[in-house]
Amino acid sequence: MKKSSRSLLEGPLPYLAFLAGIVTINWLLFRYIFDQNYFIWYITNGTLIGIIVGFTASIWEGLDSRNQLLSAHPGYYIQGCFGLMAAFFASVAFTAEQDPDYKTDQALNRWFNFGLDTINGFVVILFMSFALLAWLVVVAPLNYFMTLLTGAIARKEILGKYKRAIAIQTDTRFILTSISRKEKLPDHAVNISLAVKPFAITQTITALVLFVANKLLI
């Protein structure tokens, strides 16, 4: 009995229940406070949401939290959400720090300096902070279930189940072929695998699916 309980806690079910609970709370809030259908709102705004999230997360190239947002395991997905939020607020905090080694470049100052940059920057950061917090609470829980569908190709790419599709182009030839992941990329070759950028392709597919759903259902 203890072993069974331990396995349950280590498995995806508690995290799945947590996400489903947040989705339910959002549905109730949208229905009784905003007089809207939460799911219809998500479909209607999903395309824009996907583009914004994809753009925001693309800032941190190579950050593991991005790929965690594609995970079929809800626990890792949640971890990825908080990882991206932590990266954003850390970047905001460090942006406020002045570099002691900075030396004023008069030529650059004439081109780029604007007296209201400090105030404007604060307003932009404040807006982005509220937007990302809203995404974490309102969008991310439901987005997990959408990603179970749209992230299929990306997850297989991350797991290494596909060979790499490559294009070899020189002055005299153009070859399309595939190679094992263990093989070194040949000279003049470009990786053209569909999910070479797993997060980007998933966000694109998500935006497309929600766009079509919006046209068909709304």
mmCIF file with all atom_site columns, C-alpha atoms in Angstrom:
data_model
loop_
_atom_site.group_PDB
_atom_site.id
_atom_site.type_symbol
_atom_site.label_atom_id
_atom_site.label_alt_id
_atom_site.label_comp_id
_atom_site.label_asym_id
_atom_site.label_entity_id
_atom_site.label_seq_id
_atom_site.pdbx_PDB_ins_code
_atom_site.Cartn_x
_atom_site.Cartn_y
_atom_site.Cartn_z
_atom_site.occupancy
_atom_site.B_iso_or_equiv
_atom_site.pdbx_formal_charge
_atom_site.auth_seq_id
_atom_site.auth_comp_id
_atom_site.auth_asym_id
_atom_site.auth_atom_id
_atom_site.pdbx_PDB_model_num
ATOM 1   C CA . MET A 1 1   ? 0.000   0.000  0.000   1.00 0.00 ? 1   MET A CA 1
ATOM 2   C CA . LYS A 1 2   ? 2.810   2.388  0.875   1.00 0.00 ? 2   LYS A CA 1
ATOM 3   C CA . LYS A 1 3   ? 4.642   1.480  -2.305  1.00 0.00 ? 3   LYS A CA 1
ATOM 4   C CA . SER A 1 4   ? 1.511   2.188  -4.375  1.00 0.00 ? 4   SER A CA 1
ATOM 5   C CA . SER A 1 5   ? 0.999   5.592  -2.745  1.00 0.00 ? 5   SER A CA 1
ATOM 6   C CA . ARG A 1 6   ? 4.625   6.489  -3.289  1.00 0.00 ? 6   ARG A CA 1
ATOM 7   C CA . SER A 1 7   ? 4.402   5.562  -6.981  1.00 0.00 ? 7   SER A CA 1
ATOM 8   C CA . LEU A 1 8   ? 1.297   7.719  -7.346  1.00 0.00 ? 8   LEU A CA 1
ATOM 9   C CA . LEU A 1 9   ? 3.033   10.730 -5.828  1.00 0.00 ? 9   LEU A CA 1
ATOM 10  C CA . GLU A 1 10  ? 6.033   10.261 -8.095  1.00 0.00 ? 10  GLU A CA 1
ATOM 11  C CA . GLY A 1 11  ? 3.849   9.840  -11.176 1.00 0.00 ? 11  GLY A CA 1
ATOM 12  C CA . PRO A 1 12  ? 1.973   12.357 -13.310 1.00 0.00 ? 12  PRO A CA 1
ATOM 13  C CA . LEU A 1 13  ? -1.471  12.056 -11.690 1.00 0.00 ? 13  LEU A CA 1
ATOM 14  C CA . PRO A 1 14  ? -1.067  14.655 -8.892  1.00 0.00 ? 14  PRO A CA 1
ATOM 15  C CA . TYR A 1 15  ? 0.281   17.219 -11.365 1.00 0.00 ? 15  TYR A CA 1
ATOM 16  C CA . LEU A 1 16  ? -2.424  16.373 -13.869 1.00 0.00 ? 16  LEU A CA 1
ATOM 17  C CA . ALA A 1 17  ? -5.058  16.877 -11.172 1.00 0.00 ? 17  ALA A CA 1
ATOM 18  C CA . PHE A 1 18  ? -3.461  20.215 -10.270 1.00 0.00 ? 18  PHE A CA 1
ATOM 19  C CA . LEU A 1 19  ? -3.608  21.479 -13.867 1.00 0.00 ? 19  LEU A CA 1
ATOM 20  C CA . ALA A 1 20  ? -7.182  20.214 -14.282 1.00 0.00 ? 20  ALA A CA 1
ATOM 21  C CA . GLY A 1 21  ? -8.109  22.010 -11.059 1.00 0.00 ? 21  GLY A CA 1
ATOM 22  C CA . ILE A 1 22  ? -6.671  25.312 -12.298 1.00 0.00 ? 22  ILE A CA 1
ATOM 23  C CA . VAL A 1 23  ? -8.522  24.890 -15.593 1.00 0.00 ? 23  VAL A CA 1
ATOM 24  C CA . THR A 1 24  ? -11.761 24.304 -13.662 1.00 0.00 ? 24  THR A CA 1
ATOM 25  C CA . ILE A 1 25  ? -11.201 27.396 -11.492 1.00 0.00 ? 25  ILE A CA 1
ATOM 26  C CA . ASN A 1 26  ? -10.515 29.504 -14.608 1.00 0.00 ? 26  ASN A CA 1
ATOM 27  C CA . TRP A 1 27  ? -13.694 28.171 -16.219 1.00 0.00 ? 27  TRP A CA 1
ATOM 28  C CA . LEU A 1 28  ? -15.729 29.165 -13.156 1.00 0.00 ? 28  LEU A CA 1
ATOM 29  C CA . LEU A 1 29  ? -14.120 32.625 -12.938 1.00 0.00 ? 29  LEU A CA 1
ATOM 30  C CA . PHE A 1 30  ? -14.689 33.331 -16.628 1.00 0.00 ? 30  PHE A CA 1
ATOM 31  C CA . ARG A 1 31  ? -18.292 32.152 -16.422 1.00 0.00 ? 31  ARG A CA 1
ATOM 32  C CA . TYR A 1 32  ? -19.459 33.861 -13.262 1.00 0.00 ? 32  TYR A CA 1
ATOM 33  C CA . ILE A 1 33  ? -17.240 36.967 -13.166 1.00 0.00 ? 33  ILE A CA 1
ATOM 34  C CA . PHE A 1 34  ? -16.465 37.795 -16.787 1.00 0.00 ? 34  PHE A CA 1
ATOM 35  C CA . ASP A 1 35  ? -19.577 36.150 -18.281 1.00 0.00 ? 35  ASP A CA 1
ATOM 36  C CA . GLN A 1 36  ? -17.466 34.332 -20.884 1.00 0.00 ? 36  GLN A CA 1
ATOM 37  C CA . ASN A 1 37  ? -16.750 30.764 -21.835 1.00 0.00 ? 37  ASN A CA 1
ATOM 38  C CA . TYR A 1 38  ? -13.142 30.093 -20.845 1.00 0.00 ? 38  TYR A CA 1
ATOM 39  C CA . PHE A 1 39  ? -12.587 27.524 -23.586 1.00 0.00 ? 39  PHE A CA 1
ATOM 40  C CA . ILE A 1 40  ? -14.093 29.765 -26.287 1.00 0.00 ? 40  ILE A CA 1
ATOM 41  C CA . TRP A 1 41  ? -11.894 32.628 -25.056 1.00 0.00 ? 41  TRP A CA 1
ATOM 42  C CA . TYR A 1 42  ? -8.817  30.401 -25.301 1.00 0.00 ? 42  TYR A CA 1
ATOM 43  C CA . ILE A 1 43  ? -9.660  29.312 -28.845 1.00 0.00 ? 43  ILE A CA 1
ATOM 44  C CA . THR A 1 44  ? -10.440 32.880 -29.921 1.00 0.00 ? 44  THR A CA 1
ATOM 45  C CA . ASN A 1 45  ? -7.185  34.287 -28.546 1.00 0.00 ? 45  ASN A CA 1
ATOM 46  C CA . GLY A 1 46  ? -5.058  31.179 -28.920 1.00 0.00 ? 46  GLY A CA 1
ATOM 47  C CA . THR A 1 47  ? -3.295  32.180 -32.125 1.00 0.00 ? 47  THR A CA 1
ATOM 48  C CA . LEU A 1 48  ? -2.043  35.444 -30.650 1.00 0.00 ? 48  LEU A CA 1
ATOM 49  C CA . ILE A 1 49  ? -1.166  33.717 -27.379 1.00 0.00 ? 49  ILE A CA 1
ATOM 50  C CA . GLY A 1 50  ? 0.913   31.106 -29.204 1.00 0.00 ? 50  GLY A CA 1
ATOM 51  C CA . ILE A 1 51  ? 2.830   33.751 -31.112 1.00 0.00 ? 51  ILE A CA 1
ATOM 52  C CA . ILE A 1 52  ? 3.540   35.791 -27.972 1.00 0.00 ? 52  ILE A CA 1
ATOM 53  C CA . VAL A 1 53  ? 4.652   32.778 -25.938 1.00 0.00 ? 53  VAL A CA 1
ATOM 54  C CA . GLY A 1 54  ? 6.838   31.519 -28.756 1.00 0.00 ? 54  GLY A CA 1
ATOM 55  C CA . PHE A 1 55  ? 8.487   34.902 -29.152 1.00 0.00 ? 55  PHE A CA 1
ATOM 56  C CA . THR A 1 56  ? 9.004   35.368 -25.416 1.00 0.00 ? 56  THR A CA 1
ATOM 57  C CA . ALA A 1 57  ? 10.454  31.913 -24.832 1.00 0.00 ? 57  ALA A CA 1
ATOM 58  C CA . SER A 1 58  ? 12.706  32.156 -27.891 1.00 0.00 ? 58  SER A CA 1
ATOM 59  C CA . ILE A 1 59  ? 14.707  34.806 -26.023 1.00 0.00 ? 59  ILE A CA 1
ATOM 60  C CA . TRP A 1 60  ? 16.314  32.111 -23.892 1.00 0.00 ? 60  TRP A CA 1
ATOM 61  C CA . GLU A 1 61  ? 17.879  29.915 -26.583 1.00 0.00 ? 61  GLU A CA 1
ATOM 62  C CA . GLY A 1 62  ? 19.077  26.643 -25.100 1.00 0.00 ? 62  GLY A CA 1
ATOM 63  C CA . LEU A 1 63  ? 17.186  26.966 -21.821 1.00 0.00 ? 63  LEU A CA 1
ATOM 64  C CA . ASP A 1 64  ? 15.928  23.525 -20.780 1.00 0.00 ? 64  ASP A CA 1
ATOM 65  C CA . SER A 1 65  ? 12.691  25.049 -19.478 1.00 0.00 ? 65  SER A CA 1
ATOM 66  C CA . ARG A 1 66  ? 11.606  25.677 -23.059 1.00 0.00 ? 66  ARG A CA 1
ATOM 67  C CA . ASN A 1 67  ? 11.632  21.985 -23.932 1.00 0.00 ? 67  ASN A CA 1
ATOM 68  C CA . GLN A 1 68  ? 9.983   21.140 -20.616 1.00 0.00 ? 68  GLN A CA 1
ATOM 69  C CA . LEU A 1 69  ? 6.966   23.074 -21.894 1.00 0.00 ? 69  LEU A CA 1
ATOM 70  C CA . LEU A 1 70  ? 6.618   20.322 -24.497 1.00 0.00 ? 70  LEU A CA 1
ATOM 71  C CA . SER A 1 71  ? 6.745   17.481 -21.962 1.00 0.00 ? 71  SER A CA 1
ATOM 72  C CA . ALA A 1 72  ? 3.891   15.005 -21.813 1.00 0.00 ? 72  ALA A CA 1
ATOM 73  C CA . HIS A 1 73  ? 4.580   14.684 -18.079 1.00 0.00 ? 73  HIS A CA 1
ATOM 74  C CA . PRO A 1 74  ? 2.581   17.467 -16.377 1.00 0.00 ? 74  PRO A CA 1
ATOM 75  C CA . GLY A 1 75  ? 5.130   17.754 -13.578 1.00 0.00 ? 75  GLY A CA 1
ATOM 76  C CA . TYR A 1 76  ? 7.925   18.667 -15.948 1.00 0.00 ? 76  TYR A CA 1
ATOM 77  C CA . TYR A 1 77  ? 5.580   20.982 -17.832 1.00 0.00 ? 77  TYR A CA 1
ATOM 78  C CA . ILE A 1 78  ? 4.798   22.877 -14.627 1.00 0.00 ? 78  ILE A CA 1
ATOM 79  C CA . GLN A 1 79  ? 8.501   23.026 -13.825 1.00 0.00 ? 79  GLN A CA 1
ATOM 80  C CA . GLY A 1 80  ? 9.137   24.478 -17.284 1.00 0.00 ? 80  GLY A CA 1
ATOM 81  C CA . CYS A 1 81  ? 6.497   27.172 -16.757 1.00 0.00 ? 81  CYS A CA 1
ATOM 82  C CA . PHE A 1 82  ? 8.059   28.333 -13.510 1.00 0.00 ? 82  PHE A CA 1
ATOM 83  C CA . GLY A 1 83  ? 11.539  28.034 -15.015 1.00 0.00 ? 83  GLY A CA 1
ATOM 84  C CA . LEU A 1 84  ? 10.652  30.488 -17.777 1.00 0.00 ? 84  LEU A CA 1
ATOM 85  C CA . MET A 1 85  ? 9.062   32.864 -15.309 1.00 0.00 ? 85  MET A CA 1
ATOM 86  C CA . ALA A 1 86  ? 12.150  32.718 -13.096 1.00 0.00 ? 86  ALA A CA 1
ATOM 87  C CA . ALA A 1 87  ? 14.392  33.389 -16.120 1.00 0.00 ? 87  ALA A CA 1
ATOM 88  C CA . PHE A 1 88  ? 12.310  36.403 -17.075 1.00 0.00 ? 88  PHE A CA 1
ATOM 89  C CA . PHE A 1 89  ? 12.306  38.009 -13.632 1.00 0.00 ? 89  PHE A CA 1
ATOM 90  C CA . ALA A 1 90  ? 16.011  37.266 -13.186 1.00 0.00 ? 90  ALA A CA 1
ATOM 91  C CA . SER A 1 91  ? 16.750  38.991 -16.495 1.00 0.00 ? 91  SER A CA 1
ATOM 92  C CA . VAL A 1 92  ? 14.649  41.954 -15.375 1.00 0.00 ? 92  VAL A CA 1
ATOM 93  C CA . ALA A 1 93  ? 16.536  42.159 -12.065 1.00 0.00 ? 93  ALA A CA 1
ATOM 94  C CA . PHE A 1 94  ? 19.938  41.976 -13.740 1.00 0.00 ? 94  PHE A CA 1
ATOM 95  C CA . THR A 1 95  ? 18.908  44.524 -16.355 1.00 0.00 ? 95  THR A CA 1
ATOM 96  C CA . ALA A 1 96  ? 18.498  47.047 -13.540 1.00 0.00 ? 96  ALA A CA 1
ATOM 97  C CA . GLU A 1 97  ? 22.121  46.571 -12.469 1.00 0.00 ? 97  GLU A CA 1
ATOM 98  C CA . GLN A 1 98  ? 24.597  49.102 -13.815 1.00 0.00 ? 98  GLN A CA 1
ATOM 99  C CA . ASP A 1 99  ? 27.790  47.687 -15.303 1.00 0.00 ? 99  ASP A CA 1
ATOM 100 C CA . PRO A 1 100 ? 30.741  49.231 -13.384 1.00 0.00 ? 100 PRO A CA 1
ATOM 101 C CA . ASP A 1 101 ? 32.955  48.735 -16.450 1.00 0.00 ? 101 ASP A CA 1
ATOM 102 C CA . TYR A 1 102 ? 30.641  50.732 -18.701 1.00 0.00 ? 102 TYR A CA 1
ATOM 103 C CA . LYS A 1 103 ? 32.228  53.737 -20.381 1.00 0.00 ? 103 LYS A CA 1
ATOM 104 C CA . THR A 1 104 ? 30.101  56.320 -22.099 1.00 0.00 ? 104 THR A CA 1
ATOM 105 C CA . ASP A 1 105 ? 30.349  56.271 -25.879 1.00 0.00 ? 105 ASP A CA 1
ATOM 106 C CA . GLN A 1 106 ? 29.446  59.767 -26.994 1.00 0.00 ? 106 GLN A CA 1
ATOM 107 C CA . ALA A 1 107 ? 28.712  58.681 -30.565 1.00 0.00 ? 107 ALA A CA 1
ATOM 108 C CA . LEU A 1 108 ? 26.320  55.964 -29.403 1.00 0.00 ? 108 LEU A CA 1
ATOM 109 C CA . ASN A 1 109 ? 24.701  58.336 -26.909 1.00 0.00 ? 109 ASN A CA 1
ATOM 110 C CA . ARG A 1 110 ? 23.835  60.745 -29.697 1.00 0.00 ? 110 ARG A CA 1
ATOM 111 C CA . TRP A 1 111 ? 22.170  57.979 -31.664 1.00 0.00 ? 111 TRP A CA 1
ATOM 112 C CA . PHE A 1 112 ? 20.433  55.917 -29.011 1.00 0.00 ? 112 PHE A CA 1
ATOM 113 C CA . ASN A 1 113 ? 20.092  57.809 -25.745 1.00 0.00 ? 113 ASN A CA 1
ATOM 114 C CA . PHE A 1 114 ? 16.594  59.010 -24.853 1.00 0.00 ? 114 PHE A CA 1
ATOM 115 C CA . GLY A 1 115 ? 15.869  60.810 -21.618 1.00 0.00 ? 115 GLY A CA 1
ATOM 116 C CA . LEU A 1 116 ? 12.697  58.858 -20.842 1.00 0.00 ? 116 LEU A CA 1
ATOM 117 C CA . ASP A 1 117 ? 14.195  55.403 -21.394 1.00 0.00 ? 117 ASP A CA 1
ATOM 118 C CA . THR A 1 118 ? 14.243  54.607 -17.678 1.00 0.00 ? 118 THR A CA 1
ATOM 119 C CA . ILE A 1 119 ? 10.548  55.402 -17.243 1.00 0.00 ? 119 ILE A CA 1
ATOM 120 C CA . ASN A 1 120 ? 9.513   53.798 -20.523 1.00 0.00 ? 120 ASN A CA 1
ATOM 121 C CA . GLY A 1 121 ? 11.554  50.701 -19.741 1.00 0.00 ? 121 GLY A CA 1
ATOM 122 C CA . PHE A 1 122 ? 9.855   50.369 -16.370 1.00 0.00 ? 122 PHE A CA 1
ATOM 123 C CA . VAL A 1 123 ? 6.402   50.588 -17.986 1.00 0.00 ? 123 VAL A CA 1
ATOM 124 C CA . VAL A 1 124 ? 7.298   47.964 -20.603 1.00 0.00 ? 124 VAL A CA 1
ATOM 125 C CA . ILE A 1 125 ? 8.727   45.584 -17.989 1.00 0.00 ? 125 ILE A CA 1
ATOM 126 C CA . LEU A 1 126 ? 5.649   46.069 -15.802 1.00 0.00 ? 126 LEU A CA 1
ATOM 127 C CA . PHE A 1 127 ? 3.368   45.283 -18.727 1.00 0.00 ? 127 PHE A CA 1
ATOM 128 C CA . MET A 1 128 ? 5.376   42.172 -19.654 1.00 0.00 ? 128 MET A CA 1
ATOM 129 C CA . SER A 1 129 ? 5.374   41.002 -16.026 1.00 0.00 ? 129 SER A CA 1
ATOM 130 C CA . PHE A 1 130 ? 1.587   41.199 -15.770 1.00 0.00 ? 130 PHE A CA 1
ATOM 131 C CA . ALA A 1 131 ? 1.197   39.530 -19.183 1.00 0.00 ? 131 ALA A CA 1
ATOM 132 C CA . LEU A 1 132 ? 3.454   36.608 -18.249 1.00 0.00 ? 132 LEU A CA 1
ATOM 133 C CA . LEU A 1 133 ? 1.783   36.167 -14.870 1.00 0.00 ? 133 LEU A CA 1
ATOM 134 C CA . ALA A 1 134 ? -1.597  36.122 -16.609 1.00 0.00 ? 134 ALA A CA 1
ATOM 135 C CA . TRP A 1 135 ? -0.230  33.537 -19.052 1.00 0.00 ? 135 TRP A CA 1
ATOM 136 C CA . LEU A 1 136 ? 1.024   31.377 -16.165 1.00 0.00 ? 136 LEU A CA 1
ATOM 137 C CA . VAL A 1 137 ? -2.350  31.367 -14.386 1.00 0.00 ? 137 VAL A CA 1
ATOM 138 C CA . VAL A 1 138 ? -4.878  31.584 -17.226 1.00 0.00 ? 138 VAL A CA 1
ATOM 139 C CA . VAL A 1 139 ? -3.257  30.149 -20.346 1.00 0.00 ? 139 VAL A CA 1
ATOM 140 C CA . ALA A 1 140 ? -0.543  27.695 -19.313 1.00 0.00 ? 140 ALA A CA 1
ATOM 141 C CA . PRO A 1 141 ? -2.806  25.116 -17.568 1.00 0.00 ? 141 PRO A CA 1
ATOM 142 C CA . LEU A 1 142 ? -5.034  24.659 -20.611 1.00 0.00 ? 142 LEU A CA 1
ATOM 143 C CA . ASN A 1 143 ? -2.082  24.961 -22.968 1.00 0.00 ? 143 ASN A CA 1
ATOM 144 C CA . TYR A 1 144 ? -0.644  21.759 -21.485 1.00 0.00 ? 144 TYR A CA 1
ATOM 145 C CA . PHE A 1 145 ? -3.558  19.740 -22.837 1.00 0.00 ? 145 PHE A CA 1
ATOM 146 C CA . MET A 1 146 ? -3.224  21.432 -26.226 1.00 0.00 ? 146 MET A CA 1
ATOM 147 C CA . THR A 1 147 ? 0.504   20.654 -26.315 1.00 0.00 ? 147 THR A CA 1
ATOM 148 C CA . LEU A 1 148 ? -0.241  16.955 -25.819 1.00 0.00 ? 148 LEU A CA 1
ATOM 149 C CA . LEU A 1 149 ? -1.599  17.142 -29.366 1.00 0.00 ? 149 LEU A CA 1
ATOM 150 C CA . THR A 1 150 ? 0.596   19.743 -31.053 1.00 0.00 ? 150 THR A CA 1
ATOM 151 C CA . GLY A 1 151 ? 3.888   18.711 -29.420 1.00 0.00 ? 151 GLY A CA 1
ATOM 152 C CA . ALA A 1 152 ? 3.932   15.136 -30.766 1.00 0.00 ? 152 ALA A CA 1
ATOM 153 C CA . ILE A 1 153 ? 6.521   15.774 -33.497 1.00 0.00 ? 153 ILE A CA 1
ATOM 154 C CA . ALA A 1 154 ? 8.703   17.864 -31.206 1.00 0.00 ? 154 ALA A CA 1
ATOM 155 C CA . ARG A 1 155 ? 8.733   15.231 -28.460 1.00 0.00 ? 155 ARG A CA 1
ATOM 156 C CA . LYS A 1 156 ? 9.885   12.557 -30.897 1.00 0.00 ? 156 LYS A CA 1
ATOM 157 C CA . GLU A 1 157 ? 12.579  14.918 -32.139 1.00 0.00 ? 157 GLU A CA 1
ATOM 158 C CA . ILE A 1 158 ? 13.791  15.581 -28.590 1.00 0.00 ? 158 ILE A CA 1
ATOM 159 C CA . LEU A 1 159 ? 13.812  11.837 -27.859 1.00 0.00 ? 159 LEU A CA 1
ATOM 160 C CA . GLY A 1 160 ? 15.946  11.264 -30.947 1.00 0.00 ? 160 GLY A CA 1
ATOM 161 C CA . LYS A 1 161 ? 13.489  8.913  -32.667 1.00 0.00 ? 161 LYS A CA 1
ATOM 162 C CA . TYR A 1 162 ? 13.950  10.512 -36.074 1.00 0.00 ? 162 TYR A CA 1
ATOM 163 C CA . LYS A 1 163 ? 16.925  10.571 -38.381 1.00 0.00 ? 163 LYS A CA 1
ATOM 164 C CA . ARG A 1 164 ? 18.129  14.017 -39.369 1.00 0.00 ? 164 ARG A CA 1
ATOM 165 C CA . ALA A 1 165 ? 16.862  15.267 -42.717 1.00 0.00 ? 165 ALA A CA 1
ATOM 166 C CA . ILE A 1 166 ? 19.605  17.240 -44.449 1.00 0.00 ? 166 ILE A CA 1
ATOM 167 C CA . ALA A 1 167 ? 20.141  19.210 -47.619 1.00 0.00 ? 167 ALA A CA 1
ATOM 168 C CA . ILE A 1 168 ? 23.571  19.299 -49.255 1.00 0.00 ? 168 ILE A CA 1
ATOM 169 C CA . GLN A 1 169 ? 24.000  22.169 -51.652 1.00 0.00 ? 169 GLN A CA 1
ATOM 170 C CA . THR A 1 170 ? 27.090  23.102 -53.633 1.00 0.00 ? 170 THR A CA 1
ATOM 171 C CA . ASP A 1 171 ? 27.697  24.865 -56.927 1.00 0.00 ? 171 ASP A CA 1
ATOM 172 C CA . THR A 1 172 ? 27.115  21.633 -58.859 1.00 0.00 ? 172 THR A CA 1
ATOM 173 C CA . ARG A 1 173 ? 24.574  19.625 -56.887 1.00 0.00 ? 173 ARG A CA 1
ATOM 174 C CA . PHE A 1 174 ? 21.612  19.688 -54.523 1.00 0.00 ? 174 PHE A CA 1
ATOM 175 C CA . ILE A 1 175 ? 20.964  16.513 -52.522 1.00 0.00 ? 175 ILE A CA 1
ATOM 176 C CA . LEU A 1 176 ? 18.193  15.722 -50.050 1.00 0.00 ? 176 LEU A CA 1
ATOM 177 C CA . THR A 1 177 ? 18.893  12.781 -47.761 1.00 0.00 ? 177 THR A CA 1
ATOM 178 C CA . SER A 1 178 ? 18.908  11.648 -44.141 1.00 0.00 ? 178 SER A CA 1
ATOM 179 C CA . ILE A 1 179 ? 21.630  10.650 -41.712 1.00 0.00 ? 179 ILE A CA 1
ATOM 180 C CA . SER A 1 180 ? 21.820  9.087  -38.278 1.00 0.00 ? 180 SER A CA 1
ATOM 181 C CA . ARG A 1 181 ? 22.004  11.437 -35.335 1.00 0.00 ? 181 ARG A CA 1
ATOM 182 C CA . LYS A 1 182 ? 25.368  9.912  -34.484 1.00 0.00 ? 182 LYS A CA 1
ATOM 183 C CA . GLU A 1 183 ? 26.851  10.945 -37.823 1.00 0.00 ? 183 GLU A CA 1
ATOM 184 C CA . LYS A 1 184 ? 28.634  14.240 -38.238 1.00 0.00 ? 184 LYS A CA 1
ATOM 185 C CA . LEU A 1 185 ? 26.889  16.787 -40.437 1.00 0.00 ? 185 LEU A CA 1
ATOM 186 C CA . PRO A 1 186 ? 28.658  16.688 -43.860 1.00 0.00 ? 186 PRO A CA 1
ATOM 187 C CA . ASP A 1 187 ? 30.272  19.747 -45.390 1.00 0.00 ? 187 ASP A CA 1
ATOM 188 C CA . HIS A 1 188 ? 27.822  22.137 -47.053 1.00 0.00 ? 188 HIS A CA 1
ATOM 189 C CA . ALA A 1 189 ? 24.932  20.323 -45.335 1.00 0.00 ? 189 ALA A CA 1
ATOM 190 C CA . VAL A 1 190 ? 22.037  21.974 -43.556 1.00 0.00 ? 190 VAL A CA 1
ATOM 191 C CA . ASN A 1 191 ? 19.749  20.259 -41.049 1.00 0.00 ? 191 ASN A CA 1
ATOM 192 C CA . ILE A 1 192 ? 16.235  20.618 -42.456 1.00 0.00 ? 192 ILE A CA 1
ATOM 193 C CA . SER A 1 193 ? 14.438  18.303 -40.011 1.00 0.00 ? 193 SER A CA 1
ATOM 194 C CA . LEU A 1 194 ? 10.854  19.375 -39.434 1.00 0.00 ? 194 LEU A CA 1
ATOM 195 C CA . ALA A 1 195 ? 11.351  19.783 -35.691 1.00 0.00 ? 195 ALA A CA 1
ATOM 196 C CA . VAL A 1 196 ? 14.952  21.000 -35.691 1.00 0.00 ? 196 VAL A CA 1
ATOM 197 C CA . LYS A 1 197 ? 13.617  23.742 -33.394 1.00 0.00 ? 197 LYS A CA 1
ATOM 198 C CA . PRO A 1 198 ? 11.103  21.734 -31.310 1.00 0.00 ? 198 PRO A CA 1
ATOM 199 C CA . PHE A 1 199 ? 9.652   24.609 -29.313 1.00 0.00 ? 199 PHE A CA 1
ATOM 200 C CA . ALA A 1 200 ? 9.219   26.895 -32.308 1.00 0.00 ? 200 ALA A CA 1
ATOM 201 C CA . ILE A 1 201 ? 7.482   24.265 -34.450 1.00 0.00 ? 201 ILE A CA 1
ATOM 202 C CA . THR A 1 202 ? 5.130   23.345 -31.599 1.00 0.00 ? 202 THR A CA 1
ATOM 203 C CA . GLN A 1 203 ? 4.106   26.953 -31.047 1.00 0.00 ? 203 GLN A CA 1
ATOM 204 C CA . THR A 1 204 ? 3.503   27.329 -34.778 1.00 0.00 ? 204 THR A CA 1
ATOM 205 C CA . ILE A 1 205 ? 1.357   24.174 -34.914 1.00 0.00 ? 205 ILE A CA 1
ATOM 206 C CA . THR A 1 206 ? -0.551  25.285 -31.800 1.00 0.00 ? 206 THR A CA 1
ATOM 207 C CA . ALA A 1 207 ? -1.292  28.684 -33.311 1.00 0.00 ? 207 ALA A CA 1
ATOM 208 C CA . LEU A 1 208 ? -2.431  27.025 -36.565 1.00 0.00 ? 208 LEU A CA 1
ATOM 209 C CA . VAL A 1 209 ? -4.696  24.502 -34.816 1.00 0.00 ? 209 VAL A CA 1
ATOM 210 C CA . LEU A 1 210 ? -6.321  27.211 -32.715 1.00 0.00 ? 210 LEU A CA 1
ATOM 211 C CA . PHE A 1 211 ? -6.736  29.443 -35.778 1.00 0.00 ? 211 PHE A CA 1
ATOM 212 C CA . VAL A 1 212 ? -8.570  26.650 -37.624 1.00 0.00 ? 212 VAL A CA 1
ATOM 213 C CA . ALA A 1 213 ? -10.645 25.811 -34.531 1.00 0.00 ? 213 ALA A CA 1
ATOM 214 C CA . ASN A 1 214 ? -11.580 29.464 -34.206 1.00 0.00 ? 214 ASN A CA 1
ATOM 215 C CA . LYS A 1 215 ? -12.800 29.566 -37.822 1.00 0.00 ? 215 LYS A CA 1
ATOM 216 C CA . LEU A 1 216 ? -14.742 26.301 -37.534 1.00 0.00 ? 216 LEU A CA 1
ATOM 217 C CA . LEU A 1 217 ? -16.255 26.603 -34.080 1.00 0.00 ? 217 LEU A CA 1
ATOM 218 C CA . ILE A 1 218 ? -16.701 30.290 -33.301 1.00 0.00 ? 218 ILE A CA 1
#
